[in-house]
């Protein structure tokens, strides 16, 4: 009973961070971490051994907690400097009592981004991201098949036409993307040097110091995407001969 009351209190506390009513649900929490915590996290990310980085054409990344796999993830130890945040996020009460076991670190240089995509079935359908270093704009899009067909198919399928909403991500903020927003829409970050603040950004009233019409330059941004991989292998399979 007591835990039911706690859950209800937690849900009510989170309501003030809710950005969109439809189609449920984006929460945006400014200053989720302090400036010192941001600095410490960046120091840790940049002190990771070189082979920890995977280089992609438009960003590089580090994977912590194991490699998600349809057959199950072989879980790896999460270092303490990241555990602080998986535990802090677990306390928000958005993961049905579980603690996130996976962190993807993405680094975007100015002008880099990530193509519209969905995170897919290997993850629990709630995703949280802490932004470090620079602000950016995260865009949400309808899937191609969700678009209302107009007389011109090319127009109706262009990304611009499929745009649903955008969220301005300030450094040190946390965004939570859940439910339909996770499962039924694509998200991406445009490859741009700067972001124009327009009324297409849904969370302006939750941001610190931004007004429509502002131009925000991008610098290097590091994001920590913190999630749950539900399917974990209990033991590493042992193929070698025992001594
Ligand atoms: O950097 C971000 O905020 C988004 C990252 C993302 O969408 C992903 O890694 O799947
Ligand atoms: Fe993603």
CSV table of N, CA, C and O and ligand atoms in Angstrom, one decimal, residues 59 104 106 108 114-120 123 127 129 138 182 186-188 225 227, ligand 2:
chain,number,residue,atom,x,y,z
A,59,UNK,N,29.3,10.5,-36.0
A,59,UNK,CA,29.5,10.6,-34.6
A,59,UNK,C,30.3,9.5,-34.1
A,59,UNK,O,30.6,8.6,-34.9
A,104,UNK,N,24.6,4.3,-23.5
A,104,UNK,CA,25.2,4.6,-24.7
A,104,UNK,C,25.7,6.1,-24.7
A,104,UNK,O,24.9,7.0,-24.4
A,106,UNK,N,27.1,9.1,-26.8
A,106,UNK,CA,27.3,9.6,-28.1
A,106,UNK,C,28.0,10.9,-28.1
A,106,UNK,O,27.7,11.7,-27.3
A,108,UNK,N,28.8,14.1,-30.5
A,108,UNK,CA,28.6,14.8,-31.7
A,108,UNK,C,29.4,16.1,-31.8
A,108,UNK,O,29.4,16.9,-30.9
A,114,UNK,N,22.2,12.6,-35.8
A,114,UNK,CA,21.8,11.2,-35.9
A,114,UNK,C,20.6,11.1,-36.8
A,114,UNK,O,19.6,11.9,-36.5
A,115,UNK,N,20.6,10.2,-37.7
A,115,UNK,CA,19.4,10.1,-38.7
A,115,UNK,C,18.2,9.7,-37.9
A,115,UNK,O,18.3,9.0,-36.9
A,116,UNK,N,17.0,10.1,-38.4
A,116,UNK,CA,15.8,9.6,-37.8
A,116,UNK,C,15.7,8.1,-37.7
A,116,UNK,O,16.0,7.4,-38.7
A,117,UNK,N,15.4,7.6,-36.5
A,117,UNK,CA,15.4,6.2,-36.3
A,117,UNK,C,14.5,5.8,-35.1
A,117,UNK,O,14.1,6.7,-34.4
A,118,UNK,N,14.3,4.6,-34.9
A,118,UNK,CA,13.7,4.2,-33.6
A,118,UNK,C,14.6,3.3,-32.9
A,118,UNK,O,15.5,2.7,-33.5
A,119,UNK,N,14.5,3.3,-31.5
A,119,UNK,CA,15.5,2.5,-30.8
A,119,UNK,C,15.3,1.0,-30.8
A,119,UNK,O,16.2,0.2,-30.5
A,120,UNK,N,14.0,0.6,-31.0
A,120,UNK,CA,13.8,-0.8,-31.3
A,120,UNK,C,13.5,-1.7,-30.1
A,120,UNK,O,13.5,-1.2,-29.0
A,123,UNK,N,15.3,-2.8,-26.3
A,123,UNK,CA,15.2,-2.0,-25.1
A,123,UNK,C,13.8,-1.9,-24.5
A,123,UNK,O,12.8,-1.9,-25.3
A,127,UNK,N,13.1,5.6,-22.6
A,127,UNK,CA,14.6,6.0,-22.8
A,127,UNK,C,14.8,7.3,-22.2
A,127,UNK,O,14.0,8.2,-22.2
A,129,UNK,N,17.8,10.5,-21.6
A,129,UNK,CA,19.1,11.0,-22.1
A,129,UNK,C,19.5,12.2,-21.3
A,129,UNK,O,18.8,13.2,-21.2
A,138,UNK,N,16.3,17.9,-30.6
A,138,UNK,CA,15.9,16.5,-31.0
A,138,UNK,C,14.5,16.6,-31.7
A,138,UNK,O,13.6,17.2,-31.1
A,182,UNK,N,7.9,6.6,-27.8
A,182,UNK,CA,9.1,5.7,-28.0
A,182,UNK,C,8.7,4.7,-29.2
A,182,UNK,O,9.6,4.4,-30.0
A,186,UNK,N,9.7,8.2,-34.9
A,186,UNK,CA,11.2,8.2,-35.1
A,186,UNK,C,11.7,9.5,-34.4
A,186,UNK,O,11.0,10.5,-34.3
A,187,UNK,N,13.0,9.4,-34.0
A,187,UNK,CA,13.6,10.6,-33.5
A,187,UNK,C,15.0,10.7,-34.2
A,187,UNK,O,15.6,9.7,-34.6
A,188,UNK,N,15.5,12.0,-34.2
A,188,UNK,CA,16.8,12.2,-34.9
A,188,UNK,C,17.3,13.6,-34.5
A,188,UNK,O,16.5,14.4,-34.0
A,225,UNK,N,22.7,8.1,-23.2
A,225,UNK,CA,21.4,7.5,-23.3
A,225,UNK,C,21.3,6.3,-22.4
A,225,UNK,O,22.1,5.3,-22.6
A,227,UNK,N,19.2,3.3,-20.6
A,227,UNK,CA,18.0,2.5,-20.9
A,227,UNK,C,18.1,1.2,-20.1
A,227,UNK,O,19.1,0.8,-19.5
B,2,LIG,FE1,17.7,6.8,-30.5
